[in-house]
mmCIF file of C-alpha atoms in Angstrom:
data_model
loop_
_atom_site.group_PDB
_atom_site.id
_atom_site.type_symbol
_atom_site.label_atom_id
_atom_site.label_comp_id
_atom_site.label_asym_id
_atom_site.label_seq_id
_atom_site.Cartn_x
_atom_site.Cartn_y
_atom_site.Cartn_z
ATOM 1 C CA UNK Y 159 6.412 13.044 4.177
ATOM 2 C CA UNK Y 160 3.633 14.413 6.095
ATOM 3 C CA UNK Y 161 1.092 17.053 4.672
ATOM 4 C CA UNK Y 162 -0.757 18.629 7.301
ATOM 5 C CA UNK Y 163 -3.487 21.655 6.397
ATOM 6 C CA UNK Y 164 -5.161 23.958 8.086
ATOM 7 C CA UNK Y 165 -7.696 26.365 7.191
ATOM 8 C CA UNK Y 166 -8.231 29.721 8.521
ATOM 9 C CA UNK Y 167 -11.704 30.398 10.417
ATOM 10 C CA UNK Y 168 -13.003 32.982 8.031
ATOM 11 C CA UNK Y 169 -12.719 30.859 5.100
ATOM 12 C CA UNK Y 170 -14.231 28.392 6.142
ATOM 13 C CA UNK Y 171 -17.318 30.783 7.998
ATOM 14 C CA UNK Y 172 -17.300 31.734 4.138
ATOM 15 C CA UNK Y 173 -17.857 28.516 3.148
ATOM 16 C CA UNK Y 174 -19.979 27.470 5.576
ATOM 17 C CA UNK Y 175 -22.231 30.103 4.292
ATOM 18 C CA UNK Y 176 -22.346 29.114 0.657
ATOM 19 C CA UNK Y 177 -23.024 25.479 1.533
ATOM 20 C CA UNK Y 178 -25.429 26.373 4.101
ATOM 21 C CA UNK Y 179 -28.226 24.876 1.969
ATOM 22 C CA UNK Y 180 -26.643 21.428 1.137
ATOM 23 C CA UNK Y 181 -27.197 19.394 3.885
ATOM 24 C CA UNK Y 182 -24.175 18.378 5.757
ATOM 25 C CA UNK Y 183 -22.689 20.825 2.786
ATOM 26 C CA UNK Y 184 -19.276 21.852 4.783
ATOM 27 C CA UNK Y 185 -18.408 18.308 5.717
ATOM 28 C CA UNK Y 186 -18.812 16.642 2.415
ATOM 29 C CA UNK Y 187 -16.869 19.414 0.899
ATOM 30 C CA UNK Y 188 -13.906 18.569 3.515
ATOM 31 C CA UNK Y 189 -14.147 15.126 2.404
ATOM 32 C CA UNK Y 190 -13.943 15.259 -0.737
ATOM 33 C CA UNK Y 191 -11.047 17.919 -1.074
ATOM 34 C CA UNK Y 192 -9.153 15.679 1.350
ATOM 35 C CA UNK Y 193 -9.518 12.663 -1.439
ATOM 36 C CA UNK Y 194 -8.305 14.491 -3.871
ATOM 37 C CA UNK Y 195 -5.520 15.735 -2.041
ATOM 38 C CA UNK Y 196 -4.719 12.414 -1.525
ATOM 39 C CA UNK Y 197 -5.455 11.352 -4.974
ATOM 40 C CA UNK Y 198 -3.198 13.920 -6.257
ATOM 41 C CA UNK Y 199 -0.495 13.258 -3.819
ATOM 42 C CA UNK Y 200 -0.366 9.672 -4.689
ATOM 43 C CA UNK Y 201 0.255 10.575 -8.059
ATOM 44 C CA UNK Y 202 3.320 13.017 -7.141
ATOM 45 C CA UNK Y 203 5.186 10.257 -5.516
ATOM 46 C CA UNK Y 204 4.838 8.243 -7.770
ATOM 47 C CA UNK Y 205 6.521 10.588 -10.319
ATOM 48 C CA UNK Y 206 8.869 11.510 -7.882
ATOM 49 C CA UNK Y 207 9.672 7.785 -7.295
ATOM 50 C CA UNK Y 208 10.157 7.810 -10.953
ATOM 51 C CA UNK Y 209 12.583 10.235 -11.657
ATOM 52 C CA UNK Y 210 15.214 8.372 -9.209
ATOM 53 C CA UNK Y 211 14.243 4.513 -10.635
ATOM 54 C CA UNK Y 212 13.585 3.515 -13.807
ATOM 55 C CA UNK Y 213 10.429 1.448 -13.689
ATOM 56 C CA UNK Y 214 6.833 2.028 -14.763
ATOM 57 C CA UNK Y 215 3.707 3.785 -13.024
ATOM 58 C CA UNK Y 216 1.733 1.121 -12.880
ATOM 59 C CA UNK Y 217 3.809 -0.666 -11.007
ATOM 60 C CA UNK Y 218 4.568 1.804 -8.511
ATOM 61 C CA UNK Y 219 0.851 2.520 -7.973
ATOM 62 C CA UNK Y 220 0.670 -1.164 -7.156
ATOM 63 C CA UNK Y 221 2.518 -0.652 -3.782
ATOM 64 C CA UNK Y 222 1.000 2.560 -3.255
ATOM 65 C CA UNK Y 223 -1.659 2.013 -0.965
ATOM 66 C CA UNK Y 224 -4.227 4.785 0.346
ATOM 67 C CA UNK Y 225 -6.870 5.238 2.981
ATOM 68 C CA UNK Y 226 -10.076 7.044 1.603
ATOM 69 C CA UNK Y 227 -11.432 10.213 3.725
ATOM 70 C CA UNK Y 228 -14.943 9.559 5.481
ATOM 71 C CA UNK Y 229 -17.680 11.859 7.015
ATOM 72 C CA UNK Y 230 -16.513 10.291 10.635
ATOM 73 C CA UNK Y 231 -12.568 10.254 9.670
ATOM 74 C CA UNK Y 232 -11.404 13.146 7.630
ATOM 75 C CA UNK Y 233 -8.217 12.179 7.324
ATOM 76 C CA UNK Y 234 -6.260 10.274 4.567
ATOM 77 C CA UNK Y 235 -2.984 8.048 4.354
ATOM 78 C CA UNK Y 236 -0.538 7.017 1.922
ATOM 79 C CA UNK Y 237 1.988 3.933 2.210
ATOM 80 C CA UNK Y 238 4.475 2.256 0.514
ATOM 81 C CA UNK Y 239 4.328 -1.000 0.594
ATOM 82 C CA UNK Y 240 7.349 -2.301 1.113
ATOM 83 C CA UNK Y 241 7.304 -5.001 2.699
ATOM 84 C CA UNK Y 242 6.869 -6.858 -1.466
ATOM 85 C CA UNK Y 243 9.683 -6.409 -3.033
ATOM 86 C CA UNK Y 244 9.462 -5.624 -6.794
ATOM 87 C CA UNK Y 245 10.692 -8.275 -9.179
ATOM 88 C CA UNK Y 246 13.612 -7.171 -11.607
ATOM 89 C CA UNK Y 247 11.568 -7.726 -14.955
ATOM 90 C CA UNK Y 248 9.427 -4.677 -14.008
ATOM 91 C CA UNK Y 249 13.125 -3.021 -14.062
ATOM 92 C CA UNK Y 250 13.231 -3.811 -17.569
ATOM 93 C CA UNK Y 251 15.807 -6.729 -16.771
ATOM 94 C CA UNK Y 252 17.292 -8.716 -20.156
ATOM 95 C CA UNK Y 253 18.558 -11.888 -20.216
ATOM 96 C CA UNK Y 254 21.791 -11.658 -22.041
ATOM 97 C CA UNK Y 255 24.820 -14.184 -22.828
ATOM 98 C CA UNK Y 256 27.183 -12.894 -20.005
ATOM 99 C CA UNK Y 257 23.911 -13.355 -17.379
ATOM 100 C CA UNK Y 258 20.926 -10.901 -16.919
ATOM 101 C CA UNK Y 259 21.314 -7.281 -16.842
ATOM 102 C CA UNK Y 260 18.923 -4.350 -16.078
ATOM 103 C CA UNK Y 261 18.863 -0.793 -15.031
ATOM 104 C CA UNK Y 262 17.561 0.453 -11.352
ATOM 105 C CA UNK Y 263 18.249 3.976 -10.987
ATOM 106 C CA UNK Y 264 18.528 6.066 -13.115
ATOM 107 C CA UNK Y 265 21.099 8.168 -12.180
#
């Protein structure tokens, strides 16, 4: 999934001139709504992850890895790692007298 915004030129002349005491007021306002774009988006895949597999936030958030947004690189990314698989305990998995079992997806 790729999110890619754009902002139209008189909003952000707007802007521009409501930050135009702050120093470097525009950029740092760029940055930081990019983080918590990012921030935010992290969080919806991980509840969208959730609703198809039955395992915990936390450990999704573990493979979830994300770039921060800079002053020189306004731009942020979001992985999944997976490359690590996830073991089948965080899947809830039971040992049981006919052998283990444990619930992936949901569905």
């Amino acid at each position: 999934m790729v999110i890619d915004a754009t902002i139209e030129r008189r909003s952000l002349r707007h802007v521009e001139a409501m930050l135009r005491d702050v120093p470097r007021g525009l950029q740092r306002a760029l940055v930081g709504a990019v983080n918590d774009t990012s921030r935010a988006t992290k969080t919806d895949m991980s509840k969208q992850i959730r609703r198809r597999v039955a395992i915990k936030a936390r450990d999704i958030k573990q493979h979830l890895r994300s770039s921060r947004a800079t002053a020189s690189k306004p731009s942020s990314t979001i992985t999944l790692d997976a490359a690590e698989r996830i073991p089948l305990k965080r899947f809830g998995a039971r040992r049981t007298k006919r052998g283990v079992s444990y619930r992936i997806s949901k569905q």
